[in-house]
Amino acid sequence: MRVGMGYDVHKLVEGRPLILGGVEIPHTLGLLGHSDADVLVHAIMDALLGAAALGDIGKHFPDTDPQYKGISSMKLLEHVRLLLEKNGYVVENIDATVIAQKPKLRPYIAQMEKNIAKTLGIAKEQINIKATTEEGLGFTGTEEGISSQAICMLNGFYESSMVVGGGSKCAGCSGCSRS
């Protein structure tokens, strides 16, 4: 079992869409960044990469690389999923919080969870997203920016207690007596 945490923040500006969890949310301000600046997905990616000891999103998707200019963070999350698979990890669960004074995010959370679960190839029940304000305090409370925090748990294919394929035999490698 491996645990990772992620944190991200982006400044709110005019003339940009507000995208959180792959959902475009109607608002007068959007998040500034090299990609689509999806602060929620960025925090989740950092948590996943950290749990797998694979660095952070800056290492994999530097903001100096023009190929990531304006890219959907959901595409970046897909790349993180592939890195986890390549390194033998499965996502057990993700818990994330978005900190924003406005807009109210409750109507969009179910779609965010669905988008992220689909991209990661996990069940919607393995991800929980919450939203909160800071009661007018700090940079999020004064609507200068939005931040997000995430924590996740990963298991390695070989340390997981799950039995792939059902029954007493797994459908995986030939490295143990269960195959």
mmCIF file with all atom_site columns, C-alpha atoms in Angstrom:
data_model
loop_
_atom_site.group_PDB
_atom_site.id
_atom_site.type_symbol
_atom_site.label_atom_id
_atom_site.label_alt_id
_atom_site.label_comp_id
_atom_site.label_asym_id
_atom_site.label_entity_id
_atom_site.label_seq_id
_atom_site.pdbx_PDB_ins_code
_atom_site.Cartn_x
_atom_site.Cartn_y
_atom_site.Cartn_z
_atom_site.occupancy
_atom_site.B_iso_or_equiv
_atom_site.pdbx_formal_charge
_atom_site.auth_seq_id
_atom_site.auth_comp_id
_atom_site.auth_asym_id
_atom_site.auth_atom_id
_atom_site.pdbx_PDB_model_num
ATOM 1   C CA . MET A 1 1   ? 0.000   0.000   0.000   1.00 0.00 ? 1   MET A CA 1
ATOM 2   C CA . ARG A 1 2   ? 1.296   3.450   -0.940  1.00 0.00 ? 2   ARG A CA 1
ATOM 3   C CA . VAL A 1 3   ? -0.226  6.813   -0.054  1.00 0.00 ? 3   VAL A CA 1
ATOM 4   C CA . GLY A 1 4   ? 0.264   10.083  -1.915  1.00 0.00 ? 4   GLY A CA 1
ATOM 5   C CA . MET A 1 5   ? -0.899  13.640  -1.454  1.00 0.00 ? 5   MET A CA 1
ATOM 6   C CA . GLY A 1 6   ? -1.215  16.460  -3.922  1.00 0.00 ? 6   GLY A CA 1
ATOM 7   C CA . TYR A 1 7   ? -1.829  20.185  -3.778  1.00 0.00 ? 7   TYR A CA 1
ATOM 8   C CA . ASP A 1 8   ? -2.301  22.731  -6.525  1.00 0.00 ? 8   ASP A CA 1
ATOM 9   C CA . VAL A 1 9   ? -3.382  26.336  -6.869  1.00 0.00 ? 9   VAL A CA 1
ATOM 10  C CA . HIS A 1 10  ? -4.147  28.564  -9.847  1.00 0.00 ? 10  HIS A CA 1
ATOM 11  C CA . LYS A 1 11  ? -4.999  32.225  -10.122 1.00 0.00 ? 11  LYS A CA 1
ATOM 12  C CA . LEU A 1 12  ? -8.495  33.273  -11.256 1.00 0.00 ? 12  LEU A CA 1
ATOM 13  C CA . VAL A 1 13  ? -8.528  35.613  -14.277 1.00 0.00 ? 13  VAL A CA 1
ATOM 14  C CA . GLU A 1 14  ? -10.955 36.962  -16.847 1.00 0.00 ? 14  GLU A CA 1
ATOM 15  C CA . GLY A 1 15  ? -11.076 35.457  -20.324 1.00 0.00 ? 15  GLY A CA 1
ATOM 16  C CA . ARG A 1 16  ? -10.379 31.835  -19.372 1.00 0.00 ? 16  ARG A CA 1
ATOM 17  C CA . PRO A 1 17  ? -12.842 28.974  -18.888 1.00 0.00 ? 17  PRO A CA 1
ATOM 18  C CA . LEU A 1 18  ? -13.238 27.490  -15.407 1.00 0.00 ? 18  LEU A CA 1
ATOM 19  C CA . ILE A 1 19  ? -12.559 23.766  -15.742 1.00 0.00 ? 19  ILE A CA 1
ATOM 20  C CA . LEU A 1 20  ? -12.597 21.487  -12.699 1.00 0.00 ? 20  LEU A CA 1
ATOM 21  C CA . GLY A 1 21  ? -12.584 17.707  -12.898 1.00 0.00 ? 21  GLY A CA 1
ATOM 22  C CA . GLY A 1 22  ? -12.961 17.931  -16.652 1.00 0.00 ? 22  GLY A CA 1
ATOM 23  C CA . VAL A 1 23  ? -16.205 19.934  -16.315 1.00 0.00 ? 23  VAL A CA 1
ATOM 24  C CA . GLU A 1 24  ? -16.505 23.441  -17.731 1.00 0.00 ? 24  GLU A CA 1
ATOM 25  C CA . ILE A 1 25  ? -18.319 25.420  -15.047 1.00 0.00 ? 25  ILE A CA 1
ATOM 26  C CA . PRO A 1 26  ? -20.143 28.666  -15.887 1.00 0.00 ? 26  PRO A CA 1
ATOM 27  C CA . HIS A 1 27  ? -18.352 31.526  -14.118 1.00 0.00 ? 27  HIS A CA 1
ATOM 28  C CA . THR A 1 28  ? -17.096 35.006  -14.892 1.00 0.00 ? 28  THR A CA 1
ATOM 29  C CA . LEU A 1 29  ? -13.501 33.949  -14.139 1.00 0.00 ? 29  LEU A CA 1
ATOM 30  C CA . GLY A 1 30  ? -11.327 31.013  -15.134 1.00 0.00 ? 30  GLY A CA 1
ATOM 31  C CA . LEU A 1 31  ? -8.038  29.552  -14.000 1.00 0.00 ? 31  LEU A CA 1
ATOM 32  C CA . LEU A 1 32  ? -4.730  30.783  -15.405 1.00 0.00 ? 32  LEU A CA 1
ATOM 33  C CA . GLY A 1 33  ? -2.199  28.166  -16.424 1.00 0.00 ? 33  GLY A CA 1
ATOM 34  C CA . HIS A 1 34  ? -0.155  26.624  -19.222 1.00 0.00 ? 34  HIS A CA 1
ATOM 35  C CA . SER A 1 35  ? -2.673  23.778  -19.668 1.00 0.00 ? 35  SER A CA 1
ATOM 36  C CA . ASP A 1 36  ? -6.399  24.148  -19.000 1.00 0.00 ? 36  ASP A CA 1
ATOM 37  C CA . ALA A 1 37  ? -5.351  24.778  -15.347 1.00 0.00 ? 37  ALA A CA 1
ATOM 38  C CA . ASP A 1 38  ? -7.732  22.165  -13.894 1.00 0.00 ? 38  ASP A CA 1
ATOM 39  C CA . VAL A 1 39  ? -6.534  22.559  -10.312 1.00 0.00 ? 39  VAL A CA 1
ATOM 40  C CA . LEU A 1 40  ? -8.489  19.515  -9.094  1.00 0.00 ? 40  LEU A CA 1
ATOM 41  C CA . VAL A 1 41  ? -7.025  17.123  -11.652 1.00 0.00 ? 41  VAL A CA 1
ATOM 42  C CA . HIS A 1 42  ? -3.544  18.577  -11.074 1.00 0.00 ? 42  HIS A CA 1
ATOM 43  C CA . ALA A 1 43  ? -3.757  17.842  -7.341  1.00 0.00 ? 43  ALA A CA 1
ATOM 44  C CA . ILE A 1 44  ? -4.988  14.314  -8.065  1.00 0.00 ? 44  ILE A CA 1
ATOM 45  C CA . MET A 1 45  ? -2.176  13.694  -10.565 1.00 0.00 ? 45  MET A CA 1
ATOM 46  C CA . ASP A 1 46  ? 0.425   14.877  -8.042  1.00 0.00 ? 46  ASP A CA 1
ATOM 47  C CA . ALA A 1 47  ? -1.053  12.583  -5.376  1.00 0.00 ? 47  ALA A CA 1
ATOM 48  C CA . LEU A 1 48  ? -0.956  9.592   -7.744  1.00 0.00 ? 48  LEU A CA 1
ATOM 49  C CA . LEU A 1 49  ? 2.562   10.314  -8.988  1.00 0.00 ? 49  LEU A CA 1
ATOM 50  C CA . GLY A 1 50  ? 3.778   10.891  -5.435  1.00 0.00 ? 50  GLY A CA 1
ATOM 51  C CA . ALA A 1 51  ? 2.324   7.619   -4.160  1.00 0.00 ? 51  ALA A CA 1
ATOM 52  C CA . ALA A 1 52  ? 4.132   5.782   -6.959  1.00 0.00 ? 52  ALA A CA 1
ATOM 53  C CA . ALA A 1 53  ? 7.367   7.750   -6.328  1.00 0.00 ? 53  ALA A CA 1
ATOM 54  C CA . LEU A 1 54  ? 7.283   8.995   -9.930  1.00 0.00 ? 54  LEU A CA 1
ATOM 55  C CA . GLY A 1 55  ? 7.872   12.682  -9.271  1.00 0.00 ? 55  GLY A CA 1
ATOM 56  C CA . ASP A 1 56  ? 5.256   15.339  -9.939  1.00 0.00 ? 56  ASP A CA 1
ATOM 57  C CA . ILE A 1 57  ? 3.350   16.907  -12.815 1.00 0.00 ? 57  ILE A CA 1
ATOM 58  C CA . GLY A 1 58  ? 6.087   19.501  -13.362 1.00 0.00 ? 58  GLY A CA 1
ATOM 59  C CA . LYS A 1 59  ? 8.531   16.687  -14.105 1.00 0.00 ? 59  LYS A CA 1
ATOM 60  C CA . HIS A 1 60  ? 6.222   14.937  -16.567 1.00 0.00 ? 60  HIS A CA 1
ATOM 61  C CA . PHE A 1 61  ? 4.425   17.953  -18.097 1.00 0.00 ? 61  PHE A CA 1
ATOM 62  C CA . PRO A 1 62  ? 6.688   21.029  -17.788 1.00 0.00 ? 62  PRO A CA 1
ATOM 63  C CA . ASP A 1 63  ? 5.033   24.382  -18.404 1.00 0.00 ? 63  ASP A CA 1
ATOM 64  C CA . THR A 1 64  ? 7.961   25.253  -20.676 1.00 0.00 ? 64  THR A CA 1
ATOM 65  C CA . ASP A 1 65  ? 6.952   22.549  -23.171 1.00 0.00 ? 65  ASP A CA 1
ATOM 66  C CA . PRO A 1 66  ? 4.699   23.934  -25.943 1.00 0.00 ? 66  PRO A CA 1
ATOM 67  C CA . GLN A 1 67  ? 3.012   20.544  -26.486 1.00 0.00 ? 67  GLN A CA 1
ATOM 68  C CA . TYR A 1 68  ? 1.154   21.059  -23.191 1.00 0.00 ? 68  TYR A CA 1
ATOM 69  C CA . LYS A 1 69  ? -0.062  24.592  -23.988 1.00 0.00 ? 69  LYS A CA 1
ATOM 70  C CA . GLY A 1 70  ? -3.837  24.592  -23.476 1.00 0.00 ? 70  GLY A CA 1
ATOM 71  C CA . ILE A 1 71  ? -3.989  20.783  -23.170 1.00 0.00 ? 71  ILE A CA 1
ATOM 72  C CA . SER A 1 72  ? -6.856  19.144  -21.328 1.00 0.00 ? 72  SER A CA 1
ATOM 73  C CA . SER A 1 73  ? -5.760  17.969  -17.900 1.00 0.00 ? 73  SER A CA 1
ATOM 74  C CA . MET A 1 74  ? -7.890  14.868  -18.493 1.00 0.00 ? 74  MET A CA 1
ATOM 75  C CA . LYS A 1 75  ? -5.410  13.907  -21.247 1.00 0.00 ? 75  LYS A CA 1
ATOM 76  C CA . LEU A 1 76  ? -2.575  14.397  -18.793 1.00 0.00 ? 76  LEU A CA 1
ATOM 77  C CA . LEU A 1 77  ? -4.440  12.240  -16.253 1.00 0.00 ? 77  LEU A CA 1
ATOM 78  C CA . GLU A 1 78  ? -4.704  9.506   -18.889 1.00 0.00 ? 78  GLU A CA 1
ATOM 79  C CA . HIS A 1 79  ? -0.916  9.636   -19.252 1.00 0.00 ? 79  HIS A CA 1
ATOM 80  C CA . VAL A 1 80  ? -0.538  9.328   -15.457 1.00 0.00 ? 80  VAL A CA 1
ATOM 81  C CA . ARG A 1 81  ? -2.843  6.278   -15.521 1.00 0.00 ? 81  ARG A CA 1
ATOM 82  C CA . LEU A 1 82  ? -0.579  4.669   -18.125 1.00 0.00 ? 82  LEU A CA 1
ATOM 83  C CA . LEU A 1 83  ? 2.509   5.443   -16.017 1.00 0.00 ? 83  LEU A CA 1
ATOM 84  C CA . LEU A 1 84  ? 0.878   3.807   -12.995 1.00 0.00 ? 84  LEU A CA 1
ATOM 85  C CA . GLU A 1 85  ? -0.012  0.713   -15.027 1.00 0.00 ? 85  GLU A CA 1
ATOM 86  C CA . LYS A 1 86  ? 3.495   0.522   -16.488 1.00 0.00 ? 86  LYS A CA 1
ATOM 87  C CA . ASN A 1 87  ? 4.940   0.624   -12.974 1.00 0.00 ? 87  ASN A CA 1
ATOM 88  C CA . GLY A 1 88  ? 2.537   -1.973  -11.595 1.00 0.00 ? 88  GLY A CA 1
ATOM 89  C CA . TYR A 1 89  ? 0.137   0.165   -9.546  1.00 0.00 ? 89  TYR A CA 1
ATOM 90  C CA . VAL A 1 90  ? -3.637  0.163   -9.189  1.00 0.00 ? 90  VAL A CA 1
ATOM 91  C CA . VAL A 1 91  ? -5.649  3.002   -7.667  1.00 0.00 ? 91  VAL A CA 1
ATOM 92  C CA . GLU A 1 92  ? -7.518  1.968   -4.538  1.00 0.00 ? 92  GLU A CA 1
ATOM 93  C CA . ASN A 1 93  ? -9.135  5.328   -3.780  1.00 0.00 ? 93  ASN A CA 1
ATOM 94  C CA . ILE A 1 94  ? -8.855  9.094   -4.138  1.00 0.00 ? 94  ILE A CA 1
ATOM 95  C CA . ASP A 1 95  ? -10.228 11.766  -1.827  1.00 0.00 ? 95  ASP A CA 1
ATOM 96  C CA . ALA A 1 96  ? -9.998  15.379  -2.994  1.00 0.00 ? 96  ALA A CA 1
ATOM 97  C CA . THR A 1 97  ? -11.166 18.819  -1.903  1.00 0.00 ? 97  THR A CA 1
ATOM 98  C CA . VAL A 1 98  ? -11.567 21.952  -4.019  1.00 0.00 ? 98  VAL A CA 1
ATOM 99  C CA . ILE A 1 99  ? -11.278 25.228  -2.100  1.00 0.00 ? 99  ILE A CA 1
ATOM 100 C CA . ALA A 1 100 ? -13.181 28.031  -3.851  1.00 0.00 ? 100 ALA A CA 1
ATOM 101 C CA . GLN A 1 101 ? -15.349 30.875  -2.598  1.00 0.00 ? 101 GLN A CA 1
ATOM 102 C CA . LYS A 1 102 ? -17.379 30.903  -5.828  1.00 0.00 ? 102 LYS A CA 1
ATOM 103 C CA . PRO A 1 103 ? -19.006 29.388  -7.786  1.00 0.00 ? 103 PRO A CA 1
ATOM 104 C CA . LYS A 1 104 ? -20.921 26.750  -5.856  1.00 0.00 ? 104 LYS A CA 1
ATOM 105 C CA . LEU A 1 105 ? -19.589 23.399  -7.063  1.00 0.00 ? 105 LEU A CA 1
ATOM 106 C CA . ARG A 1 106 ? -22.099 20.895  -5.599  1.00 0.00 ? 106 ARG A CA 1
ATOM 107 C CA . PRO A 1 107 ? -24.099 20.617  -8.883  1.00 0.00 ? 107 PRO A CA 1
ATOM 108 C CA . TYR A 1 108 ? -20.949 19.557  -10.785 1.00 0.00 ? 108 TYR A CA 1
ATOM 109 C CA . ILE A 1 109 ? -19.263 17.140  -8.391  1.00 0.00 ? 109 ILE A CA 1
ATOM 110 C CA . ALA A 1 110 ? -20.969 13.937  -9.596  1.00 0.00 ? 110 ALA A CA 1
ATOM 111 C CA . GLN A 1 111 ? -19.838 14.654  -13.181 1.00 0.00 ? 111 GLN A CA 1
ATOM 112 C CA . MET A 1 112 ? -16.297 15.431  -11.985 1.00 0.00 ? 112 MET A CA 1
ATOM 113 C CA . GLU A 1 113 ? -16.169 12.091  -10.156 1.00 0.00 ? 113 GLU A CA 1
ATOM 114 C CA . LYS A 1 114 ? -17.516 10.286  -13.223 1.00 0.00 ? 114 LYS A CA 1
ATOM 115 C CA . ASN A 1 115 ? -14.966 11.952  -15.547 1.00 0.00 ? 115 ASN A CA 1
ATOM 116 C CA . ILE A 1 116 ? -11.991 11.174  -13.318 1.00 0.00 ? 116 ILE A CA 1
ATOM 117 C CA . ALA A 1 117 ? -13.102 7.599   -12.598 1.00 0.00 ? 117 ALA A CA 1
ATOM 118 C CA . LYS A 1 118 ? -13.583 6.910   -16.311 1.00 0.00 ? 118 LYS A CA 1
ATOM 119 C CA . THR A 1 119 ? -10.167 8.337   -17.211 1.00 0.00 ? 119 THR A CA 1
ATOM 120 C CA . LEU A 1 120 ? -8.442  6.312   -14.501 1.00 0.00 ? 120 LEU A CA 1
ATOM 121 C CA . GLY A 1 121 ? -10.413 3.136   -15.244 1.00 0.00 ? 121 GLY A CA 1
ATOM 122 C CA . ILE A 1 122 ? -11.749 2.898   -11.695 1.00 0.00 ? 122 ILE A CA 1
ATOM 123 C CA . ALA A 1 123 ? -15.244 2.737   -10.213 1.00 0.00 ? 123 ALA A CA 1
ATOM 124 C CA . LYS A 1 124 ? -16.943 6.013   -9.352  1.00 0.00 ? 124 LYS A CA 1
ATOM 125 C CA . GLU A 1 125 ? -17.145 4.732   -5.767  1.00 0.00 ? 125 GLU A CA 1
ATOM 126 C CA . GLN A 1 126 ? -13.342 4.865   -5.557  1.00 0.00 ? 126 GLN A CA 1
ATOM 127 C CA . ILE A 1 127 ? -13.271 8.641   -5.835  1.00 0.00 ? 127 ILE A CA 1
ATOM 128 C CA . ASN A 1 128 ? -14.703 11.273  -3.542  1.00 0.00 ? 128 ASN A CA 1
ATOM 129 C CA . ILE A 1 129 ? -14.652 14.985  -4.317  1.00 0.00 ? 129 ILE A CA 1
ATOM 130 C CA . LYS A 1 130 ? -15.671 17.684  -1.889  1.00 0.00 ? 130 LYS A CA 1
ATOM 131 C CA . ALA A 1 131 ? -15.858 21.466  -2.164  1.00 0.00 ? 131 ALA A CA 1
ATOM 132 C CA . THR A 1 132 ? -15.516 24.078  0.522   1.00 0.00 ? 132 THR A CA 1
ATOM 133 C CA . THR A 1 133 ? -15.035 27.805  0.938   1.00 0.00 ? 133 THR A CA 1
ATOM 134 C CA . GLU A 1 134 ? -12.680 29.626  3.272   1.00 0.00 ? 134 GLU A CA 1
ATOM 135 C CA . GLU A 1 135 ? -15.409 31.942  4.561   1.00 0.00 ? 135 GLU A CA 1
ATOM 136 C CA . GLY A 1 136 ? -13.950 34.931  2.705   1.00 0.00 ? 136 GLY A CA 1
ATOM 137 C CA . LEU A 1 137 ? -10.443 34.419  4.100   1.00 0.00 ? 137 LEU A CA 1
ATOM 138 C CA . GLY A 1 138 ? -7.182  34.092  2.186   1.00 0.00 ? 138 GLY A CA 1
ATOM 139 C CA . PHE A 1 139 ? -6.624  34.163  -1.579  1.00 0.00 ? 139 PHE A CA 1
ATOM 140 C CA . THR A 1 140 ? -9.397  31.640  -2.238  1.00 0.00 ? 140 THR A CA 1
ATOM 141 C CA . GLY A 1 141 ? -11.814 33.516  0.003   1.00 0.00 ? 141 GLY A CA 1
ATOM 142 C CA . THR A 1 142 ? -11.175 36.784  -1.834  1.00 0.00 ? 142 THR A CA 1
ATOM 143 C CA . GLU A 1 143 ? -11.590 34.983  -5.175  1.00 0.00 ? 143 GLU A CA 1
ATOM 144 C CA . GLU A 1 144 ? -8.011  35.554  -6.296  1.00 0.00 ? 144 GLU A CA 1
ATOM 145 C CA . GLY A 1 145 ? -7.564  31.830  -6.947  1.00 0.00 ? 145 GLY A CA 1
ATOM 146 C CA . ILE A 1 146 ? -8.758  28.287  -6.403  1.00 0.00 ? 146 ILE A CA 1
ATOM 147 C CA . SER A 1 147 ? -6.803  25.518  -4.727  1.00 0.00 ? 147 SER A CA 1
ATOM 148 C CA . SER A 1 148 ? -7.242  21.795  -4.399  1.00 0.00 ? 148 SER A CA 1
ATOM 149 C CA . GLN A 1 149 ? -5.883  19.035  -2.207  1.00 0.00 ? 149 GLN A CA 1
ATOM 150 C CA . ALA A 1 150 ? -5.947  15.306  -2.901  1.00 0.00 ? 150 ALA A CA 1
ATOM 151 C CA . ILE A 1 151 ? -4.865  12.119  -1.223  1.00 0.00 ? 151 ILE A CA 1
ATOM 152 C CA . CYS A 1 152 ? -4.807  8.665   -2.743  1.00 0.00 ? 152 CYS A CA 1
ATOM 153 C CA . MET A 1 153 ? -3.929  5.089   -1.983  1.00 0.00 ? 153 MET A CA 1
ATOM 154 C CA . LEU A 1 154 ? -2.266  2.783   -4.501  1.00 0.00 ? 154 LEU A CA 1
ATOM 155 C CA . ASN A 1 155 ? -1.475  -0.902  -4.365  1.00 0.00 ? 155 ASN A CA 1
ATOM 156 C CA . GLY A 1 156 ? 1.114   -2.641  -6.445  1.00 0.00 ? 156 GLY A CA 1
ATOM 157 C CA . PHE A 1 157 ? -0.129  -5.476  -8.640  1.00 0.00 ? 157 PHE A CA 1
ATOM 158 C CA . TYR A 1 158 ? 1.920   -7.869  -6.546  1.00 0.00 ? 158 TYR A CA 1
ATOM 159 C CA . GLU A 1 159 ? 1.049   -6.476  -3.132  1.00 0.00 ? 159 GLU A CA 1
ATOM 160 C CA . SER A 1 160 ? -2.676  -6.161  -3.751  1.00 0.00 ? 160 SER A CA 1
ATOM 161 C CA . SER A 1 161 ? -5.027  -8.483  -1.951  1.00 0.00 ? 161 SER A CA 1
ATOM 162 C CA . MET A 1 162 ? -7.365  -8.614  -4.925  1.00 0.00 ? 162 MET A CA 1
ATOM 163 C CA . VAL A 1 163 ? -7.622  -11.731 -7.025  1.00 0.00 ? 163 VAL A CA 1
ATOM 164 C CA . VAL A 1 164 ? -7.699  -10.789 -10.698 1.00 0.00 ? 164 VAL A CA 1
ATOM 165 C CA . GLY A 1 165 ? -10.111 -12.840 -12.804 1.00 0.00 ? 165 GLY A CA 1
ATOM 166 C CA . GLY A 1 166 ? -12.024 -14.334 -9.847  1.00 0.00 ? 166 GLY A CA 1
ATOM 167 C CA . GLY A 1 167 ? -11.646 -17.666 -8.146  1.00 0.00 ? 167 GLY A CA 1
ATOM 168 C CA . SER A 1 168 ? -8.459  -18.744 -6.444  1.00 0.00 ? 168 SER A CA 1
ATOM 169 C CA . LYS A 1 169 ? -6.226  -18.178 -9.470  1.00 0.00 ? 169 LYS A CA 1
ATOM 170 C CA . CYS A 1 170 ? -5.249  -14.843 -10.876 1.00 0.00 ? 170 CYS A CA 1
ATOM 171 C CA . ALA A 1 171 ? -5.103  -14.078 -14.566 1.00 0.00 ? 171 ALA A CA 1
ATOM 172 C CA . GLY A 1 172 ? -1.776  -12.289 -14.269 1.00 0.00 ? 172 GLY A CA 1
ATOM 173 C CA . CYS A 1 173 ? 1.862   -13.294 -14.237 1.00 0.00 ? 173 CYS A CA 1
ATOM 174 C CA . SER A 1 174 ? 3.329   -16.753 -13.824 1.00 0.00 ? 174 SER A CA 1
ATOM 175 C CA . GLY A 1 175 ? 5.396   -15.647 -10.831 1.00 0.00 ? 175 GLY A CA 1
ATOM 176 C CA . CYS A 1 176 ? 3.373   -17.217 -8.021  1.00 0.00 ? 176 CYS A CA 1
ATOM 177 C CA . SER A 1 177 ? 1.457   -20.348 -7.172  1.00 0.00 ? 177 SER A CA 1
ATOM 178 C CA . ARG A 1 178 ? -1.929  -18.707 -7.893  1.00 0.00 ? 178 ARG A CA 1
ATOM 179 C CA . SER A 1 179 ? -1.383  -18.515 -11.663 1.00 0.00 ? 179 SER A CA 1
#
